[in-house]
Coordinates of C-alpha atoms in Angstrom, one line a residue:
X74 CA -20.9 20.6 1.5
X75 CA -23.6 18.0 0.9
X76 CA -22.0 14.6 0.8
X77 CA -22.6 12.0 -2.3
X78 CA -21.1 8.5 -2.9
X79 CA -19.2 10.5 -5.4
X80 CA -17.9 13.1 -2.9
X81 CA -14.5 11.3 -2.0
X82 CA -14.0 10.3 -5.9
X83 CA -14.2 13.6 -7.0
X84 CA -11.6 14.8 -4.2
X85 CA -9.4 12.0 -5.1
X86 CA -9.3 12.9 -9.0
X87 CA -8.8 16.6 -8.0
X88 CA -5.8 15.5 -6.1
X89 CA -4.4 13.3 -9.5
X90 CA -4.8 16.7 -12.1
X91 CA -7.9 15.0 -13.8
X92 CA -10.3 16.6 -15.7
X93 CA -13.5 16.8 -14.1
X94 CA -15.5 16.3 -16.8
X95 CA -14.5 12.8 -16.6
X96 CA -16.1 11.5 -13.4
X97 CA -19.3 11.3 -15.2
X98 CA -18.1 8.1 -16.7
X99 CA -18.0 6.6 -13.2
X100 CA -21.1 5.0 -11.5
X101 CA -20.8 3.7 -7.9
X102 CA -22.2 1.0 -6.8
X103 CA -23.4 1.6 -2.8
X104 CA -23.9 -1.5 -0.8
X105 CA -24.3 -0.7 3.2
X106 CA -22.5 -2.8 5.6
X107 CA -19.4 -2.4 3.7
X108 CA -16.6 -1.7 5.9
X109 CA -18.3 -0.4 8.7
X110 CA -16.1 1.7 10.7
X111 CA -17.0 5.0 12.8
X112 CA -14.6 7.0 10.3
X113 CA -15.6 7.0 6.5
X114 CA -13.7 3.8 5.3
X115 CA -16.1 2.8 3.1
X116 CA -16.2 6.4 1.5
X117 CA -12.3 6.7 1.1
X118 CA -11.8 3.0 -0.4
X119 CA -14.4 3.4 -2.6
X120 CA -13.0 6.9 -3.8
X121 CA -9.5 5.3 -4.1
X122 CA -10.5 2.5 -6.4
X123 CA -13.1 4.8 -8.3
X124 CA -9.8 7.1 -9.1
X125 CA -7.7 4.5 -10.0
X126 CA -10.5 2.5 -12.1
X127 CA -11.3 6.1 -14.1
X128 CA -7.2 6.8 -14.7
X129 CA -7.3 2.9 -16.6
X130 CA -9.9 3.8 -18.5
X131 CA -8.5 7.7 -19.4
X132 CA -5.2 6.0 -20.2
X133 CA -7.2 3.1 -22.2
X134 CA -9.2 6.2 -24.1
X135 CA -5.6 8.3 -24.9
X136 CA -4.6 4.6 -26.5
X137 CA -7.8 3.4 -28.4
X138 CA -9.0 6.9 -29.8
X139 CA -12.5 6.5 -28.2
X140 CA -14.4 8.1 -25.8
X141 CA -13.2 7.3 -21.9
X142 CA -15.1 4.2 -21.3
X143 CA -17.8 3.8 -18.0
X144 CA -16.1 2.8 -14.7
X145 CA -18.2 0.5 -11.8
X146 CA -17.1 1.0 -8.5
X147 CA -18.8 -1.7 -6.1
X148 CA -18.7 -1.5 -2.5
X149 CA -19.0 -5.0 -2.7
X150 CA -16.0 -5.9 -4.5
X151 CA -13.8 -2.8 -2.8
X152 CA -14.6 -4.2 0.8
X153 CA -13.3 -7.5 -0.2
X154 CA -10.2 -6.4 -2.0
X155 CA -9.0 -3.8 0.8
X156 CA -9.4 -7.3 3.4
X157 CA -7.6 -9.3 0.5
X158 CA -5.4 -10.6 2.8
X159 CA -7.5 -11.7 5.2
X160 CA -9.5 -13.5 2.2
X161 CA -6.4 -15.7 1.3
X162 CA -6.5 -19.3 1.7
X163 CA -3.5 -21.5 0.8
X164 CA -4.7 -25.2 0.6
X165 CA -7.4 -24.0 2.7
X166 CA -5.2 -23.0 5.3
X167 CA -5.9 -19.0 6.7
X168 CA -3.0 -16.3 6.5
X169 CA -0.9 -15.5 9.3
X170 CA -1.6 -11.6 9.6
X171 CA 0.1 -10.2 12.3
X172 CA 2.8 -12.2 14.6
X173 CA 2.5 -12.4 18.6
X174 CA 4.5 -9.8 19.4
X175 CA 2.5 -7.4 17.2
X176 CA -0.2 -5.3 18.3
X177 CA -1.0 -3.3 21.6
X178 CA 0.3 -3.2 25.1
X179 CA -0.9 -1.4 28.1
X180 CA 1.8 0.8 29.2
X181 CA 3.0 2.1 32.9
X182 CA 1.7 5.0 32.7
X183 CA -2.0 4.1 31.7
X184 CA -1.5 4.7 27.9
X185 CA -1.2 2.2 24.8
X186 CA 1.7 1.6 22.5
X187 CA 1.1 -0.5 19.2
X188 CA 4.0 -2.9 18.2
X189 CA 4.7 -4.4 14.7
X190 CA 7.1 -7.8 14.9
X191 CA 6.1 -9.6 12.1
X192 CA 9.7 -9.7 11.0
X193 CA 12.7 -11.7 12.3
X194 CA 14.9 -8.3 12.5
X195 CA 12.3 -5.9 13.8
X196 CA 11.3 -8.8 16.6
X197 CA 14.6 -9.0 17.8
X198 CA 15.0 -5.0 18.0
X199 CA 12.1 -4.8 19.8
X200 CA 13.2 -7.3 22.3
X201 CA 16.3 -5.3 22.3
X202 CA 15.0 -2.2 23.5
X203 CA 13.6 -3.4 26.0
X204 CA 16.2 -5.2 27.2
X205 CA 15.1 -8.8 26.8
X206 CA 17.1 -11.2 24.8
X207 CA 15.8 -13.2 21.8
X208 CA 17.1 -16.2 24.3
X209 CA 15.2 -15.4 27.7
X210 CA 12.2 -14.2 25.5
X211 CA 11.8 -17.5 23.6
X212 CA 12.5 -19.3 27.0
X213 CA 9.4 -18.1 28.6
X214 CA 6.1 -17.0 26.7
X215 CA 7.8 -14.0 24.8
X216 CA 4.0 -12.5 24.8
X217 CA 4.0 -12.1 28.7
X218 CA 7.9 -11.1 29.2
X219 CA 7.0 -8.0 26.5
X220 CA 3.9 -7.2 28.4
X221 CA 5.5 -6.7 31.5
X222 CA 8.1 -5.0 30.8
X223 CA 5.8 -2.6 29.0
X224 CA 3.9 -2.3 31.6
X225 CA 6.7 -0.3 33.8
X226 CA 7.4 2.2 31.2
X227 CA 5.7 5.7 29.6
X228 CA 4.1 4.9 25.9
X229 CA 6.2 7.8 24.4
X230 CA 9.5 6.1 26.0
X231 CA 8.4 2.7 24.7
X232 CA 8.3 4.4 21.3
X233 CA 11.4 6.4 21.5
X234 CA 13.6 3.7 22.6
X235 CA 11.8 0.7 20.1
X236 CA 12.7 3.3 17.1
X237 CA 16.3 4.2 18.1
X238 CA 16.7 0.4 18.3
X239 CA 15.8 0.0 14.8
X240 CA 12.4 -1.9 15.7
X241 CA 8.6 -0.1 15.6
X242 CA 6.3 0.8 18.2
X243 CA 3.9 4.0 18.3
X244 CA 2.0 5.6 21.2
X245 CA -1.5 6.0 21.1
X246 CA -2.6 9.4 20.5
X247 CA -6.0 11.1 20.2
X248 CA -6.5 13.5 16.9
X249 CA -6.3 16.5 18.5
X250 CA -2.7 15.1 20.5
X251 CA -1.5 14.2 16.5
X252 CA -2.7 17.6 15.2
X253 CA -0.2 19.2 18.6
X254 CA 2.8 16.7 17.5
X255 CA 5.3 18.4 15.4
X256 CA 5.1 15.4 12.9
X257 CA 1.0 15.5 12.8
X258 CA 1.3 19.3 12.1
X259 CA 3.7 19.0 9.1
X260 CA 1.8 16.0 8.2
X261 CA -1.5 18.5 7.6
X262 CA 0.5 21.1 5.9
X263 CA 0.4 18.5 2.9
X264 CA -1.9 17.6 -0.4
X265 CA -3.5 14.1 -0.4
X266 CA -0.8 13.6 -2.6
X267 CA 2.1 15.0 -4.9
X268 CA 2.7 14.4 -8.6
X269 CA 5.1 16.7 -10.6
X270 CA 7.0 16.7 -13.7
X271 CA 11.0 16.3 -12.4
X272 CA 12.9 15.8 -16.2
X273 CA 12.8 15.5 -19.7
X274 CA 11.8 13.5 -22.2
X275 CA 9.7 13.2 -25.6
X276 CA 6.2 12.2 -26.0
X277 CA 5.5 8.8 -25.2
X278 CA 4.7 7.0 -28.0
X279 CA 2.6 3.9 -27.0
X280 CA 1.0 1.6 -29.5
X281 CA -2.7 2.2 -30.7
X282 CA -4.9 -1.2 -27.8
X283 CA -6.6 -4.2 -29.9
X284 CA -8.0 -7.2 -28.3
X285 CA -9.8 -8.4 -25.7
X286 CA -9.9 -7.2 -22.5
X287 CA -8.5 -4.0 -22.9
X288 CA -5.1 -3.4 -21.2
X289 CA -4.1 0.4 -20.7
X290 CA -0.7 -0.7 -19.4
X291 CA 0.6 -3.1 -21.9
X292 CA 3.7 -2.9 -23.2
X293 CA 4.9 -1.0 -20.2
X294 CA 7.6 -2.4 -17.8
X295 CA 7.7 -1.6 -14.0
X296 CA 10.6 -2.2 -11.3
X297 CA 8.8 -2.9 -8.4
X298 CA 11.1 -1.9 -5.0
X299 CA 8.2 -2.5 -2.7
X300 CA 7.4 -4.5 0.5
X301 CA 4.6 -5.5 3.1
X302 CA 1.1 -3.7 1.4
X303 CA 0.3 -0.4 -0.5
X304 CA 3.5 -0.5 -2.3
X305 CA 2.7 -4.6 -4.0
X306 CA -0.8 -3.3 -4.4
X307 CA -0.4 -0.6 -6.4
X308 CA 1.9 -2.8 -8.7
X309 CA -0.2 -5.5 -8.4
X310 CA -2.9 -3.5 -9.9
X311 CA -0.6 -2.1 -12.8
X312 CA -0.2 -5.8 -13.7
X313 CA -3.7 -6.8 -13.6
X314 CA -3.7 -3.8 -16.1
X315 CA -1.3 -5.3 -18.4
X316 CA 2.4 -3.7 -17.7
X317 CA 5.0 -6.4 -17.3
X318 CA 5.6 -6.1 -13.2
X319 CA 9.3 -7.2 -11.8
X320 CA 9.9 -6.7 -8.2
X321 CA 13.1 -6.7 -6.9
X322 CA 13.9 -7.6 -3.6
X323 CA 17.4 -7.9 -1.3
X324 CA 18.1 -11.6 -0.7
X325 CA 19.0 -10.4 2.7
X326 CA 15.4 -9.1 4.0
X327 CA 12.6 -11.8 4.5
X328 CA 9.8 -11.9 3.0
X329 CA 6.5 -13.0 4.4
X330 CA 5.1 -15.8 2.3
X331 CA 1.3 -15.3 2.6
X332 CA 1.8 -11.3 2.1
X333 CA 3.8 -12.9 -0.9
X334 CA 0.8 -15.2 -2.3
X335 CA -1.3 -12.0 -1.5
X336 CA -0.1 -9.2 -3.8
X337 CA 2.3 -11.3 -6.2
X338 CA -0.4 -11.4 -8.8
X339 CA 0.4 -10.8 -12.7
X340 CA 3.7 -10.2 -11.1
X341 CA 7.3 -12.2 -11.5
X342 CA 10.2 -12.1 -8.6
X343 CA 13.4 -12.0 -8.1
X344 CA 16.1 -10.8 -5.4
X345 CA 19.4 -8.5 -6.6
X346 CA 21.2 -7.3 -3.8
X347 CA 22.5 -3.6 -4.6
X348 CA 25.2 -3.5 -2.4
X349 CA 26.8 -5.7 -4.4
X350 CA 28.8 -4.7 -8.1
X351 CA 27.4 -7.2 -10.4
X352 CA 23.5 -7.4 -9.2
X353 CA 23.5 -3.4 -9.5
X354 CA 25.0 -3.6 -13.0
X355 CA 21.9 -5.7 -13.5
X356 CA 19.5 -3.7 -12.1
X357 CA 21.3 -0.5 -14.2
X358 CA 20.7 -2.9 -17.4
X359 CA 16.8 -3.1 -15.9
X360 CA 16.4 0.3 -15.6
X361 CA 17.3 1.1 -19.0
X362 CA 14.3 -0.9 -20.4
X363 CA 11.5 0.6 -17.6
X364 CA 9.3 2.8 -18.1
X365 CA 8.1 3.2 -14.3
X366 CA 10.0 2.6 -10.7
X367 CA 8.0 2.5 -8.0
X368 CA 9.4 2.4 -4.2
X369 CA 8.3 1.7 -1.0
X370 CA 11.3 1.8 1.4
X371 CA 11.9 4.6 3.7
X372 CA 12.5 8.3 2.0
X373 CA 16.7 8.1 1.2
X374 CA 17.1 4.8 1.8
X375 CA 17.8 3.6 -2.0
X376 CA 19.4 7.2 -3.0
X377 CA 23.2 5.7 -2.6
X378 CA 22.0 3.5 -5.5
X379 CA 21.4 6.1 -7.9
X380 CA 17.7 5.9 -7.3
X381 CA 16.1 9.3 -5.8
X382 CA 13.6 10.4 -8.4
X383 CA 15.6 13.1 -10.1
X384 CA 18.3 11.1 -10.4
X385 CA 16.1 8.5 -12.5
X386 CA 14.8 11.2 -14.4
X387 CA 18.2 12.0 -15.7
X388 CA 19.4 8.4 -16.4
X389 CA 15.9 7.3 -17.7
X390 CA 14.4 10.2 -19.8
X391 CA 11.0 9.9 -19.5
X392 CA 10.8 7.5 -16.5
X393 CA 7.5 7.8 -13.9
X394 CA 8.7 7.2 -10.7
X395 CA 6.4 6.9 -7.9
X396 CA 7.4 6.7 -4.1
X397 CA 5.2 5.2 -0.8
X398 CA 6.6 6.0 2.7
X399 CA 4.8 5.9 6.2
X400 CA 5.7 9.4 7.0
X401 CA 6.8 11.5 3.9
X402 CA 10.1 12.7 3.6
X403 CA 9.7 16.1 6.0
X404 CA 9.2 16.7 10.2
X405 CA 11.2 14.6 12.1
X406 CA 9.7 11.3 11.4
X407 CA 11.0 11.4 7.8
X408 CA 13.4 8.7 8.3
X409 CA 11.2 6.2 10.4
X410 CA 9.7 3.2 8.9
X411 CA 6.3 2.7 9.5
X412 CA 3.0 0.6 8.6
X413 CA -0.7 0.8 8.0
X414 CA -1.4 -0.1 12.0
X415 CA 1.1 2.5 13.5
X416 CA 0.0 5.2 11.4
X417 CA -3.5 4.4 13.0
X418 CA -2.5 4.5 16.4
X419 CA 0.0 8.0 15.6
X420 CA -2.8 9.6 14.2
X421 CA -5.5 9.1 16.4
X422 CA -7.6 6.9 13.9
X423 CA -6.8 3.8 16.7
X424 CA -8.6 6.4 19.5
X425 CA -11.5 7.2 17.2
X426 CA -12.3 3.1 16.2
X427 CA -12.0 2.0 19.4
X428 CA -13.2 2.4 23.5
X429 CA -12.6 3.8 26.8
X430 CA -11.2 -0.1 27.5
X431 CA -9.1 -0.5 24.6
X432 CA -7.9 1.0 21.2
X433 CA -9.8 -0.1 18.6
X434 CA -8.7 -0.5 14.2
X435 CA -10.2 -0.4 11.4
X436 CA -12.3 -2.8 9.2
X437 CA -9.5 -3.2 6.5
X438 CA -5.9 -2.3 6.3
X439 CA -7.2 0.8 4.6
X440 CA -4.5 3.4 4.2
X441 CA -2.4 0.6 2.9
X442 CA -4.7 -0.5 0.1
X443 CA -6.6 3.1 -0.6
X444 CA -3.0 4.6 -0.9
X445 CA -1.9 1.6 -3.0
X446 CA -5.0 2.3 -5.5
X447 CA -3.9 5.9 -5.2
X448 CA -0.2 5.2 -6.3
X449 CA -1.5 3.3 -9.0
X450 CA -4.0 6.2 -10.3
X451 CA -0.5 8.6 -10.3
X452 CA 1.3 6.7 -12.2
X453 CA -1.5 5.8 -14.7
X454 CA -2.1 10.0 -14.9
X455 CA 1.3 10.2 -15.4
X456 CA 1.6 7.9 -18.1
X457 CA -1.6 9.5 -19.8
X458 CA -0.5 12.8 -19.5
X459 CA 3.5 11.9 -20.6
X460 CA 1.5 10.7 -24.7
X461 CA 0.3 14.2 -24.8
X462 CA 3.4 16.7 -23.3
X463 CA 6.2 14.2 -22.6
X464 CA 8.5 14.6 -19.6
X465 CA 9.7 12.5 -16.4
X466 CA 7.6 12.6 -13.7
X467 CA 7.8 12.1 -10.0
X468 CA 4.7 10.9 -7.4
X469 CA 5.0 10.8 -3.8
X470 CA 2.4 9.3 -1.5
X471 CA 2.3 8.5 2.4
X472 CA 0.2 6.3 4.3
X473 CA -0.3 9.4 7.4
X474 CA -1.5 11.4 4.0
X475 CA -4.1 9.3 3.4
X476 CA -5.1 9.3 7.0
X477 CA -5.2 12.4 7.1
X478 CA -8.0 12.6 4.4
X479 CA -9.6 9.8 7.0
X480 CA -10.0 12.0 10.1
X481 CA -10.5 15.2 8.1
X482 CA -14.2 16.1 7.2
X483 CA -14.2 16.1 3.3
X484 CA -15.2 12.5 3.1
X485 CA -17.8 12.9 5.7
X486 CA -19.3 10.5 8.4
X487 CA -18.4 7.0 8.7
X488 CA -21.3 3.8 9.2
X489 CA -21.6 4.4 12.9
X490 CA -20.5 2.8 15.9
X491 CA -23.9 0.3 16.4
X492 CA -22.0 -1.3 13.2
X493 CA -19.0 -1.7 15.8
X494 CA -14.7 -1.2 15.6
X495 CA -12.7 -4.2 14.9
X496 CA -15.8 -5.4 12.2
X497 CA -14.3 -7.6 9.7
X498 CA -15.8 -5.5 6.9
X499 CA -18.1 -8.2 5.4
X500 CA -21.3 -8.2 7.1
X501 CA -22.4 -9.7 3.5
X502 CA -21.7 -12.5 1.2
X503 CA -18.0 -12.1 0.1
X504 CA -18.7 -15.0 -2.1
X505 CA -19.3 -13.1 -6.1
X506 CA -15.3 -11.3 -5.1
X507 CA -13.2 -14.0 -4.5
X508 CA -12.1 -16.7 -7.0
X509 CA -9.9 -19.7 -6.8
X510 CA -7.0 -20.6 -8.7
X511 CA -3.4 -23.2 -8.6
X512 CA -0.7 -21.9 -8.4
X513 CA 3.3 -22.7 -7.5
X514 CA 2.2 -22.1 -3.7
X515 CA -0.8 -24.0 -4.0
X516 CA -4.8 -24.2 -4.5
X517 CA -5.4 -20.3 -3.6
X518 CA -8.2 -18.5 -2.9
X519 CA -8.2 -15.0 -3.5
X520 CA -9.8 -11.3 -3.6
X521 CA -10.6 -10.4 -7.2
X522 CA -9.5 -6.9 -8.5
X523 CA -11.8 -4.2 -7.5
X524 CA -10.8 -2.1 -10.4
X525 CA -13.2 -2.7 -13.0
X526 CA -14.6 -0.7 -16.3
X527 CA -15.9 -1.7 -20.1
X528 CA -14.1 -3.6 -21.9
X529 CA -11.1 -4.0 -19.0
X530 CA -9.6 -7.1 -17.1
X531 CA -11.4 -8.5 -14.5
X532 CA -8.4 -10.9 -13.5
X533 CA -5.1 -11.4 -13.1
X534 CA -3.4 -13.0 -16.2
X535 CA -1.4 -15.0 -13.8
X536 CA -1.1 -16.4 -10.1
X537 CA 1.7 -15.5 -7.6
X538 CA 5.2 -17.7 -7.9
X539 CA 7.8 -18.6 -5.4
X540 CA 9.3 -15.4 -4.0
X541 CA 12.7 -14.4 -5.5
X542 CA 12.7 -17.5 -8.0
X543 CA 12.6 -15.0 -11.4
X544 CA 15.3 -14.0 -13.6
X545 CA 15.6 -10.4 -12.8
X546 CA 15.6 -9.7 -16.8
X547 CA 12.5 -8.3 -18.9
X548 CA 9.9 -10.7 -21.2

């Protein structure tokens, strides 16, 4: 199949139930140097936002009466978004991305794991495991007392034992060693993605869009039960498109503040603990007034709450309810948590990007923000499709999905290696994407949206507060 800059795009509406008749209306914008990676990253970011960019302006179309208006994808302004958080400044200081203890270790028996301790809890399990305590640790250099005790034991131990302790590590494995793994197989047995109708309800009726920009989510509410990336960027991006964005958060898990200042735009936050009687009866009176949920915590974890999709769709008639996981909810990884940079390193993208020396990653944190912009698009389709025929409706998407689509051949070839692994995506001016602004947290800068088309937003309506500092109630 001969490849195009539209080639990923189309695949990606295909995926969402779209009519192809639509991706006319979309013009990419090619710029080369963008996220230079040996797999396709450029290809599969810019299909993402493309998809999610053409499902705002189908959803804008179904609510103005006109034609679908013309969609601009720019490699320019994609490559910048899907490295927002590495664009962030706060007072002009630069983000803390990943903590000491994350990222990869030489193991005993020659291979690599990949560690993620950027919080408190999973730091301390990882310590755990391999039976150093949080006190010896911090009494030596922590980074050297991990090392060597990773260094006398097999990657798939490392893994096995990090996981049953509650913390996260990975082995490094090639493709073809992923494709063998009973997880990888059941992994490929799946669509990009899944969006299905799970309950009743009528036709929505939405009100005819005036003014200026055009928002093709106003009026809408969203709970937001998301953490770290893809999960706040897809909801991010609903806000930016007008829907009135409350995430929710326990009061007992920390939350990163720079990953906070990074995807809290056009959004408002606040902290309910479920476990408790009166904050659920809150979140029950919440619920009542949504009109999307959207989850990112691991598949079953917020069922005991009343929340697994079906469920919704019977309290909520009419409810779109869209879940992120690492590692779907099938094969025997289902109930592991996971991130962008472990699926990397499970799925052999980490032993494609990198060297005979060392694993490698790529440009962005890719599978995060292309399945965030994906997430987004399914719930936008949803919503468009709920005006005409009515009905709940349930979306499921997973970060090893959307590698998957990575390492497979329908996006085609990446940039090449002579552009080199570990690139930090930018080899031009980044300057016409980012934008400044005050804020509670500070002078920010920040990634503009990448989602653009006629008559749409092309910023947020408001900056990132405090974490957790919102009344959990709706505008």
């Amino acid at each position: 199949m001969t490849q195009t800059p539209m080639t990923g795009t189309r695949a990606a509406w295909a995926a969402l139930g779209g009519d192809a008749a639509l991706l006319s209306r979309v013009e990419p914008v090619v710029r080369a140097g963008a996220l230079p990676a040996r797999l396709p990253v450029r290809e599969l970011a810019r299909a993402c936002v493309g998809a999610c960019a053409l499902a705002a302006a189908e959803l804008t179309a179904a609510r103005t009466g006109r034609a679908v208006p013309q969609v601009q994808v720019d490699d320019g302004a994609v490559a910048v978004a899907f490295t927002s958080e590495r664009q962030l400044l706060v007072d002009g200081r630069e983000p803390v991305t990943f903590a000491p203890l994350s990222g990869f270790w030489r193991t005993g028996d020659g291979g690599w794991v990949r560690t993620h301790a950027n919080y408190p809890h999973h730091r301390a399990a990882l310590l755990a495991a391999l039976g150093l305590s949080a006190e010896s640790a911090d009494s030596t250099d922590p980074v050297d007392s991990v090392a060597a005790r990773l260094a006398e034991l097999p990657a798939v131990d490392v893994e096995d034992a990090v996981y049953a302790a509650g913390g996260l590590a990975v082995a490094l494995r090639t493709p073809e060693e992923w494709a063998k793994h009973r997880q990888g197989a059941a992994v490929a047995e799946r669509p990009l993605l899944s969006r299905e109708r799970i309950g009743e309800g009528p036709a929505r009726s939405l009100p005819a869009l005036t003014g200026d920009p055009l928002l093709p989510a106003a009026g809408l509410r969203v709970l937001d039960l998301t953490r770290v990336i893809a999960g706040p960027v897809a909801t991010r991006t609903l806000a930016l498109l007008g829907a009135d964005v409350l995430r929710i958060d326990s009061p007992r898990l920390p939350e990163l503040p720079d990953q906070h200042a990074d995807t809290g735009f056009g959004k408002r936050s606040a902290t309910l603990d479920l476990a408790r009687r009166a904050d659920l009866r809150t979140f029950d009176e919440l619920l009542a007034g949504a009109d999307v949920v959207v989850t990112g915590y691991r598949p079953g974890a917020l069922d005991r709450f009343g929340l697994a999709p079906r469920a919704l769709a019977e309290r909520r008639p009419g409810i779109v309810v869209a879940q992120l996981s690492a590692w779907g909810d099938y094969g025997p990884w289902a109930g592991r948590r996971g991130f962008d940079s472990l699926v990397q390193v499970a799925s052999g993208i980490a032993s494609v990007e990198g060297s005979p020396e060392r694993p490698g990653a790529l440009p962005a944190q890719a599978l995060d923000h292309g399945t965030g912009h994906l997430l987004a698009a399914a719930v936008l389709r949803s919503l468009t499709e709920a005006m005409a025929g009515g009905g709940a409706w349930g979306v499921s998407l997973t970060l090893a999905q959307t590698a998957g689509w990575l390492t497979g051949a329908s996006l085609g070839g990446g940039t090449g290696p002579e552009e080199g692994p570990d690139s930090t995506g930018t080899t031009y001016d980044p300057t016409p994407w980012l934008a400044e602004t005050d804020s509670p947290l500070g002078r920010l800068r920040y990634a503009l949206p990448p989602v653009s088309f006629a008559g749409g937003p092309d910023n947020w309506s408001r900056p990132p507060g405090r974490w957790g500092t919102d009344t959990p109630e709706w505008r």
